[in-house]
């Protein structure tokens, strides 16, 4: 019989709101399931047992044995724990908690921050011992009153990320063929970092190719040419596709009204959003929402 595995608990949620960080030893759970959706926090887990992670528009990833996996707020997912063993750990933290490290190039390009990155790593015994030691150090530090505790905990997070990069370095090394490749990757990363939309009071800020060009400090014609050459799609098409993806997620997984979703996605009027959504999907938002129920 499957037991519902709820996460995070109210206690964890309260701690996360107050401090932006929580690390803990994962309780043994024979089986469990977490609801599909996006979380408002980052998560790093040392998993011991058999687990299936399901992402939007991706195949399920099955972890068996001792594994390290990352999850971020940009990608909806669910977790099914098929069997558990003692010895697991997890830490969760918010965007604001990790912001002081955002200027680190290695962290920005890590599996933790990449928009398409929710990787999992099978650990050797030596790696398990090393990662377990970092988690135990975080747990011990969390209990102290050290004035710079938050900085030290961020360093532990960064250390885990470095260990993950070391496990599969070829996957995360950045090699740009030319300037067009570099600016295109910067654009795609900036585009993805506008999402998820988590509140109707914080609407989408960058809406047009010109907005992105201004942010990247390049001429819009140069940006458009580079993106088209590298991807075969225009800058405007990339933006429209990503807004459409976000719109479908919000329609499916929130109780916001269509007008609220329209505003959150940067549309001045709901009918502008409805026309856009119908052009992109063939359905008006209300009809799409009814079909998903």
Coordinates of C-alpha atoms in Angstrom, one line a residue:
X1 CA 0.0 0.0 0.0
X2 CA 1.4 3.4 -1.0
X3 CA 1.9 5.9 1.8
X4 CA 1.6 9.6 0.9
X5 CA 5.0 11.2 1.4
X6 CA 4.3 14.9 2.0
X7 CA 7.1 17.5 1.5
X8 CA 8.0 19.8 2.9
X9 CA 6.3 19.6 6.3
X10 CA 4.8 22.7 7.9
X11 CA 7.8 22.9 10.1
X12 CA 10.2 22.9 7.1
X13 CA 8.0 25.4 5.3
X14 CA 8.1 27.8 8.3
X15 CA 11.9 27.4 8.6
X16 CA 12.3 28.0 4.9
X17 CA 10.3 31.2 5.0
X18 CA 12.2 32.5 8.0
X19 CA 15.8 31.5 7.1
X20 CA 15.6 30.5 3.4
X21 CA 17.5 27.2 4.1
X22 CA 16.9 23.8 5.8
X23 CA 19.0 20.7 5.8
X24 CA 17.9 17.4 7.4
X25 CA 18.4 13.7 7.5
X26 CA 15.6 12.2 5.3
X27 CA 13.3 10.0 7.3
X28 CA 13.0 6.4 6.2
X29 CA 9.9 6.0 4.1
X30 CA 9.0 2.7 2.6
X31 CA 7.0 4.2 -0.2
X32 CA 5.7 7.6 -1.0
X33 CA 4.5 10.1 -3.6
X34 CA 4.8 13.9 -3.9
X35 CA 2.3 15.8 -6.0
X36 CA 3.3 16.9 -9.5
X37 CA 4.1 20.6 -9.7
X38 CA 6.8 23.3 -9.2
X39 CA 8.3 24.0 -5.8
X40 CA 9.3 27.5 -4.7
X41 CA 12.7 26.2 -3.5
X42 CA 15.9 24.5 -4.8
X43 CA 16.6 21.0 -3.5
X44 CA 19.6 18.7 -3.3
X45 CA 19.0 15.1 -2.2
X46 CA 21.2 12.2 -1.3
X47 CA 18.9 9.4 -2.1
X48 CA 19.2 5.8 -0.8
X49 CA 16.8 3.4 -2.3
X50 CA 14.6 3.3 -5.4
X51 CA 13.0 6.5 -6.6
X52 CA 11.3 7.7 -9.8
X53 CA 11.4 11.4 -10.7
X54 CA 8.9 12.6 -13.4
X55 CA 9.4 15.9 -15.2
X56 CA 7.2 17.9 -17.6
X57 CA 7.6 16.7 -21.2
X58 CA 10.4 14.4 -20.2
X59 CA 10.7 10.7 -19.5
X60 CA 10.8 9.5 -16.0
X61 CA 14.2 9.1 -14.4
X62 CA 14.6 6.0 -12.2
X63 CA 17.2 6.1 -9.4
X64 CA 18.3 2.9 -7.7
X65 CA 20.9 2.8 -5.0
X66 CA 22.8 5.7 -3.6
X67 CA 22.2 8.8 -5.8
X68 CA 22.6 12.5 -5.7
X69 CA 20.0 14.6 -7.5
X70 CA 19.1 18.2 -7.9
X71 CA 15.7 20.0 -8.4
X72 CA 15.0 23.6 -9.1
X73 CA 11.9 25.8 -9.1
X74 CA 11.9 26.2 -12.9
X75 CA 10.8 22.7 -13.7
X76 CA 7.6 20.9 -12.4
X77 CA 8.2 17.4 -11.2
X78 CA 6.9 14.7 -8.9
X79 CA 8.8 12.1 -6.9
X80 CA 7.7 8.5 -6.3
X81 CA 9.7 6.6 -3.6
X82 CA 9.4 2.9 -4.3
X83 CA 11.7 1.8 -1.5
X84 CA 13.8 3.6 1.1
X85 CA 16.9 2.8 3.1
X86 CA 18.5 4.7 6.0
X87 CA 21.2 7.2 5.3
X88 CA 19.5 9.8 3.0
X89 CA 19.8 13.5 3.3
X90 CA 18.2 16.6 1.8
X91 CA 18.6 20.4 1.8
X92 CA 16.2 22.9 0.5
X93 CA 16.8 26.6 0.0
X94 CA 15.2 29.7 -1.7
X95 CA 16.4 31.9 -4.5
X96 CA 17.1 34.7 -2.1
X97 CA 19.3 32.5 0.1
X98 CA 21.6 31.6 -2.8
X99 CA 21.6 35.0 -4.4
X100 CA 25.0 36.0 -2.9
X101 CA 26.6 33.2 -4.9
X102 CA 24.9 34.1 -8.2
X103 CA 28.0 35.9 -9.6
X104 CA 29.9 32.6 -9.5
X105 CA 30.1 31.4 -13.1
X106 CA 30.6 27.8 -12.0
X107 CA 27.5 27.9 -9.9
X108 CA 25.4 29.6 -12.7
X109 CA 26.4 26.9 -15.1
X110 CA 26.0 24.0 -12.6
X111 CA 23.2 21.4 -12.8
X112 CA 21.5 23.4 -10.0
X113 CA 20.9 26.5 -12.0
X114 CA 20.6 25.3 -15.6
X115 CA 17.0 25.7 -16.8
X116 CA 17.0 22.2 -18.3
X117 CA 19.1 20.6 -15.5
X118 CA 17.6 18.3 -13.0
X119 CA 20.3 15.7 -13.2
X120 CA 20.9 12.6 -11.1
X121 CA 24.2 11.0 -10.3
X122 CA 24.8 7.4 -9.2
X123 CA 27.5 7.6 -6.4
X124 CA 30.4 5.3 -5.8
X125 CA 31.1 4.4 -2.2
X126 CA 33.9 7.0 -2.0
X127 CA 31.5 9.7 -3.4
X128 CA 28.8 8.6 -1.0
X129 CA 31.1 9.0 2.0
X130 CA 32.3 12.5 0.8
X131 CA 28.7 13.8 0.1
X132 CA 27.4 12.4 3.3
X133 CA 30.2 14.2 5.2
X134 CA 29.2 17.5 3.6
X135 CA 25.5 17.0 4.5
X136 CA 26.5 16.1 8.1
X137 CA 28.6 19.2 8.3
X138 CA 25.7 21.3 7.1
X139 CA 23.4 19.7 9.8
X140 CA 25.9 20.5 12.5
X141 CA 26.4 24.0 11.3
X142 CA 22.7 24.6 11.1
X143 CA 22.5 24.1 14.8
X144 CA 25.1 26.7 15.7
X145 CA 24.8 30.4 16.4
X146 CA 27.8 31.3 14.3
X147 CA 27.2 34.8 12.9
X148 CA 28.3 33.9 9.4
X149 CA 26.5 30.6 9.4
X150 CA 24.6 31.4 6.2
X151 CA 27.8 32.1 4.3
X152 CA 29.3 28.8 5.4
X153 CA 26.1 26.9 4.4
X154 CA 26.2 28.5 1.0
X155 CA 29.8 27.3 0.6
X156 CA 28.7 23.8 1.5
X157 CA 26.1 23.9 -1.2
X158 CA 28.7 25.1 -3.7
X159 CA 31.0 22.3 -2.6
X160 CA 28.3 19.7 -3.4
X161 CA 27.8 21.4 -6.8
X162 CA 31.5 21.1 -7.5
X163 CA 31.5 17.5 -6.6
X164 CA 28.6 16.9 -9.1
X165 CA 30.5 18.8 -11.8
X166 CA 33.5 16.6 -11.1
X167 CA 31.4 13.5 -11.6
X168 CA 30.4 14.4 -15.2
X169 CA 32.6 17.4 -16.2
X170 CA 32.1 16.9 -19.9
X171 CA 28.4 17.6 -19.6
X172 CA 28.9 21.0 -18.0
X173 CA 32.0 22.5 -19.6
X174 CA 31.1 25.5 -21.7
X175 CA 32.7 25.8 -25.1
X176 CA 31.4 28.6 -27.4
X177 CA 32.2 28.2 -31.1
X178 CA 31.9 32.0 -31.7
X179 CA 30.3 35.2 -30.5
X180 CA 26.9 34.2 -32.0
X181 CA 26.9 31.0 -30.0
X182 CA 27.8 32.9 -26.8
X183 CA 25.1 35.6 -27.2
X184 CA 22.5 32.9 -28.1
X185 CA 23.2 30.9 -25.0
X186 CA 23.1 34.1 -22.9
X187 CA 19.7 34.9 -24.4
X188 CA 18.3 31.5 -23.8
X189 CA 19.5 31.4 -20.3
X190 CA 18.1 34.9 -19.6
X191 CA 14.8 33.9 -21.2
X192 CA 14.5 30.8 -18.9
X193 CA 15.4 32.8 -15.8
X194 CA 12.3 34.9 -16.2
X195 CA 10.3 31.9 -15.2
X196 CA 8.5 30.5 -13.3
X197 CA 6.0 33.2 -12.7
X198 CA 5.1 32.7 -9.0
X199 CA 2.9 35.7 -8.2
X200 CA 0.5 38.0 -10.1
X201 CA 2.1 40.9 -8.3
X202 CA 5.5 40.2 -10.0
X203 CA 4.6 40.0 -13.8
X204 CA 7.0 39.1 -16.6
X205 CA 9.4 41.9 -17.1
X206 CA 11.2 41.1 -20.4
X207 CA 8.7 40.7 -23.2
X208 CA 10.2 41.6 -26.5
X209 CA 13.5 40.9 -28.4
X210 CA 14.4 44.6 -27.7
X211 CA 14.0 44.0 -24.0
X212 CA 16.4 41.1 -24.1
X213 CA 18.8 43.0 -26.3
X214 CA 18.9 45.9 -23.9
X215 CA 19.5 43.5 -21.0
X216 CA 22.4 41.8 -22.9
X217 CA 23.8 45.2 -24.0
X218 CA 23.7 44.3 -27.7
X219 CA 21.8 45.7 -30.7
X220 CA 18.5 43.9 -31.3
X221 CA 19.4 43.2 -34.9
X222 CA 22.6 41.4 -33.8
X223 CA 20.7 39.4 -31.2
X224 CA 18.0 38.4 -33.8
X225 CA 20.6 37.4 -36.4
X226 CA 22.7 35.3 -33.9
X227 CA 19.7 33.5 -32.4
X228 CA 18.3 32.7 -35.9
X229 CA 21.6 31.4 -37.1
X230 CA 22.2 29.2 -34.1
X231 CA 18.8 27.8 -33.5
X232 CA 16.8 28.2 -36.7
X233 CA 14.1 30.1 -34.8
X234 CA 13.7 33.8 -34.3
X235 CA 14.1 35.5 -30.9
X236 CA 10.4 36.4 -31.0
X237 CA 9.5 32.8 -31.6
X238 CA 11.6 31.6 -28.6
X239 CA 9.9 34.2 -26.4
X240 CA 6.4 33.3 -27.6
X241 CA 7.0 29.5 -27.2
X242 CA 8.3 30.0 -23.6
X243 CA 5.4 32.3 -22.7
X244 CA 3.0 29.7 -24.1
X245 CA 4.6 26.9 -22.1
X246 CA 4.3 29.0 -18.9
X247 CA 0.7 29.9 -19.7
X248 CA -0.2 26.2 -20.0
X249 CA 1.5 25.4 -16.7
X250 CA -0.4 28.3 -14.9
X251 CA -3.7 27.2 -16.5
X252 CA -3.2 23.6 -15.3
X253 CA -1.6 24.1 -11.9
X254 CA -3.0 27.3 -10.4
X255 CA -6.4 28.6 -9.6
X256 CA -5.6 32.1 -11.0
X257 CA -8.2 33.6 -13.3
X258 CA -7.4 34.0 -17.0
X259 CA -7.2 37.7 -16.4
X260 CA -4.6 37.2 -13.6
X261 CA -2.6 34.9 -15.8
X262 CA -2.7 37.4 -18.7
X263 CA -1.4 40.2 -16.4
X264 CA 1.3 37.9 -14.9
X265 CA 2.6 37.1 -18.4
X266 CA 2.8 40.8 -19.3
X267 CA -0.3 41.2 -21.4
X268 CA -2.1 44.5 -21.0
X269 CA -5.5 43.1 -21.6
X270 CA -7.0 39.6 -21.1
X271 CA -8.3 39.5 -24.7
X272 CA -4.7 40.1 -26.0
X273 CA -3.6 37.0 -24.0
X274 CA -6.6 35.0 -25.3
X275 CA -5.8 35.9 -28.9
X276 CA -2.1 35.0 -28.4
X277 CA -2.9 31.7 -26.7
X278 CA -5.4 30.7 -29.4
X279 CA -2.9 31.5 -32.1
X280 CA -0.2 29.5 -30.4
X281 CA -2.3 26.5 -29.3
X282 CA -5.5 26.5 -31.2
X283 CA -7.5 26.9 -28.0
X284 CA -8.7 29.8 -26.0
X285 CA -7.4 29.7 -22.3
X286 CA -10.8 28.9 -20.8
X287 CA -11.4 26.0 -23.2
X288 CA -7.9 24.7 -22.6
X289 CA -8.4 24.8 -18.8
X290 CA -11.7 23.0 -19.1
X291 CA -10.2 20.2 -21.1
X292 CA -7.4 19.7 -18.5
X293 CA -9.8 19.2 -15.6

